């Protein structure tokens, strides 16, 4: 009985080693493929016309303005939104002479839910 259980344990260990010999190279190849893909995606050239690079521009302090968007609740429970950023963006849209492309995605807890009144930016 002792020999049978020892042999059974040895057989299981041998099967485990054989399985490890099969799986280990597969995992190494998968890891190398993942690393190669990561390196390529990090360093691949951009399509023509997409890569734009300009020299840094120094601005005087008088031309730099801080814009903030604040949303808060008063002690009386009223929700207040002060949106300087969107006002400045919409002023730039109004000043555009040909066309303008904007891509906004809101990531926060209030995104589209809760029944709270939100500013109708797309109508402005």
Tab-separated table of C-alpha atoms in Angstrom:
chain	number	residue	atom	x	y	z
A	1	UNK	CA	0.000	0.000	0.000
A	2	UNK	CA	2.787	2.403	0.892
A	3	UNK	CA	4.649	1.560	-2.331
A	4	UNK	CA	1.470	2.097	-4.395
A	5	UNK	CA	0.807	5.523	-2.906
A	6	UNK	CA	4.462	6.514	-3.290
A	7	UNK	CA	4.389	5.343	-6.923
A	8	UNK	CA	1.104	7.218	-7.475
A	9	UNK	CA	2.652	10.371	-6.019
A	10	UNK	CA	5.742	9.933	-8.195
A	11	UNK	CA	3.580	9.465	-11.304
A	12	UNK	CA	1.639	12.639	-10.511
A	13	UNK	CA	4.879	14.519	-9.998
A	14	UNK	CA	6.250	13.225	-13.308
A	15	UNK	CA	3.028	14.256	-15.097
A	16	UNK	CA	3.307	17.705	-13.516
A	17	UNK	CA	6.903	18.051	-14.681
A	18	UNK	CA	5.954	16.992	-18.219
A	19	UNK	CA	3.098	19.484	-18.240
A	20	UNK	CA	5.450	22.204	-16.963
A	21	UNK	CA	7.922	21.388	-19.755
A	22	UNK	CA	5.113	21.942	-22.280
A	23	UNK	CA	3.576	25.063	-20.706
A	24	UNK	CA	6.800	26.911	-19.852
A	25	UNK	CA	7.914	27.492	-23.483
A	26	UNK	CA	4.381	28.568	-24.424
A	27	UNK	CA	4.359	31.142	-21.612
A	28	UNK	CA	7.818	32.400	-22.591
A	29	UNK	CA	6.738	32.821	-26.242
A	30	UNK	CA	3.542	34.598	-25.160
A	31	UNK	CA	5.512	36.937	-22.894
A	32	UNK	CA	8.015	37.732	-25.656
A	33	UNK	CA	5.190	38.378	-28.136
A	34	UNK	CA	3.510	40.704	-25.646
A	35	UNK	CA	6.770	42.599	-24.993
A	36	UNK	CA	7.495	42.878	-28.731
A	37	UNK	CA	3.995	44.215	-29.393
A	38	UNK	CA	4.339	46.700	-26.566
A	39	UNK	CA	7.716	47.917	-27.905
A	40	UNK	CA	6.377	48.248	-31.468
A	41	UNK	CA	3.243	50.138	-30.387
A	42	UNK	CA	5.390	52.524	-28.345
A	43	UNK	CA	7.921	53.311	-31.089
A	44	UNK	CA	6.094	52.808	-34.394
A	45	UNK	CA	6.004	55.781	-36.771
A	46	UNK	CA	2.810	57.796	-37.066
A	47	UNK	CA	0.946	57.968	-40.379
A	48	UNK	CA	1.929	60.814	-42.743
A	49	UNK	CA	0.318	64.127	-41.879
A	50	UNK	CA	-0.481	63.162	-38.292
A	51	UNK	CA	2.829	63.877	-36.583
A	52	UNK	CA	3.076	67.614	-35.951
A	53	UNK	CA	5.935	69.092	-33.989
A	54	UNK	CA	6.567	72.736	-33.266
A	55	UNK	CA	9.186	74.627	-31.350
A	56	UNK	CA	8.334	75.705	-27.797
A	57	UNK	CA	6.931	79.226	-27.511
A	58	UNK	CA	7.624	81.463	-24.545
A	59	UNK	CA	4.695	83.638	-23.480
A	60	UNK	CA	4.852	86.638	-21.209
A	61	UNK	CA	3.037	86.187	-17.935
A	62	UNK	CA	0.440	88.762	-18.980
A	63	UNK	CA	-0.790	86.369	-21.707
A	64	UNK	CA	-1.225	83.396	-19.377
A	65	UNK	CA	-4.636	83.065	-17.709
A	66	UNK	CA	-5.875	80.437	-15.282
A	67	UNK	CA	-9.295	79.043	-16.146
A	68	UNK	CA	-11.198	76.827	-13.764
A	69	UNK	CA	-14.390	74.829	-13.723
A	70	UNK	CA	-15.959	74.637	-10.291
A	71	UNK	CA	-19.039	72.669	-9.349
A	72	UNK	CA	-20.063	72.749	-5.728
A	73	UNK	CA	-23.029	72.715	-3.393
A	74	UNK	CA	-23.967	75.675	-1.233
A	75	UNK	CA	-24.790	75.174	2.450
A	76	UNK	CA	-28.466	75.489	1.426
A	77	UNK	CA	-28.039	72.476	-0.914
A	78	UNK	CA	-28.080	74.383	-4.219
A	79	UNK	CA	-25.724	73.081	-6.909
A	80	UNK	CA	-23.544	75.796	-8.455
A	81	UNK	CA	-21.417	75.441	-11.622
A	82	UNK	CA	-18.859	78.052	-12.622
A	83	UNK	CA	-17.508	76.964	-16.004
A	84	UNK	CA	-14.785	79.315	-17.203
A	85	UNK	CA	-13.127	76.656	-19.368
A	86	UNK	CA	-16.201	75.927	-21.497
A	87	UNK	CA	-16.891	79.660	-21.837
A	88	UNK	CA	-13.354	80.177	-23.198
A	89	UNK	CA	-13.685	77.170	-25.537
A	90	UNK	CA	-17.003	78.435	-26.887
A	91	UNK	CA	-15.465	81.893	-27.444
A	92	UNK	CA	-12.732	80.206	-29.532
A	93	UNK	CA	-15.411	78.326	-31.494
A	94	UNK	CA	-17.211	81.607	-32.195
A	95	UNK	CA	-13.919	83.141	-33.375
A	96	UNK	CA	-13.105	80.259	-35.761
A	97	UNK	CA	-12.985	81.370	-39.396
A	98	UNK	CA	-13.046	78.021	-41.261
A	99	UNK	CA	-13.753	74.990	-39.137
A	100	UNK	CA	-12.943	73.558	-35.742
A	101	UNK	CA	-12.803	69.998	-34.457
A	102	UNK	CA	-13.612	69.328	-30.807
A	103	UNK	CA	-13.557	66.006	-29.012
A	104	UNK	CA	-14.855	66.062	-25.457
A	105	UNK	CA	-15.434	63.076	-23.236
A	106	UNK	CA	-16.661	63.614	-19.710
A	107	UNK	CA	-15.330	61.184	-17.149
A	108	UNK	CA	-16.880	61.646	-13.735
A	109	UNK	CA	-19.598	60.332	-11.460
A	110	UNK	CA	-22.204	62.757	-12.874
A	111	UNK	CA	-21.780	61.608	-16.488
A	112	UNK	CA	-25.306	61.594	-17.857
A	113	UNK	CA	-27.040	60.328	-14.769
A	114	UNK	CA	-28.693	61.377	-11.598
A	115	UNK	CA	-31.296	63.708	-13.082
A	116	UNK	CA	-29.161	66.752	-12.211
A	117	UNK	CA	-29.494	69.665	-14.640
A	118	UNK	CA	-26.384	69.924	-16.798
A	119	UNK	CA	-25.329	72.727	-19.088
A	120	UNK	CA	-26.480	72.110	-22.691
A	121	UNK	CA	-23.049	72.642	-24.254
A	122	UNK	CA	-23.886	71.092	-27.616
A	123	UNK	CA	-26.694	73.632	-28.145
A	124	UNK	CA	-24.403	76.568	-27.355
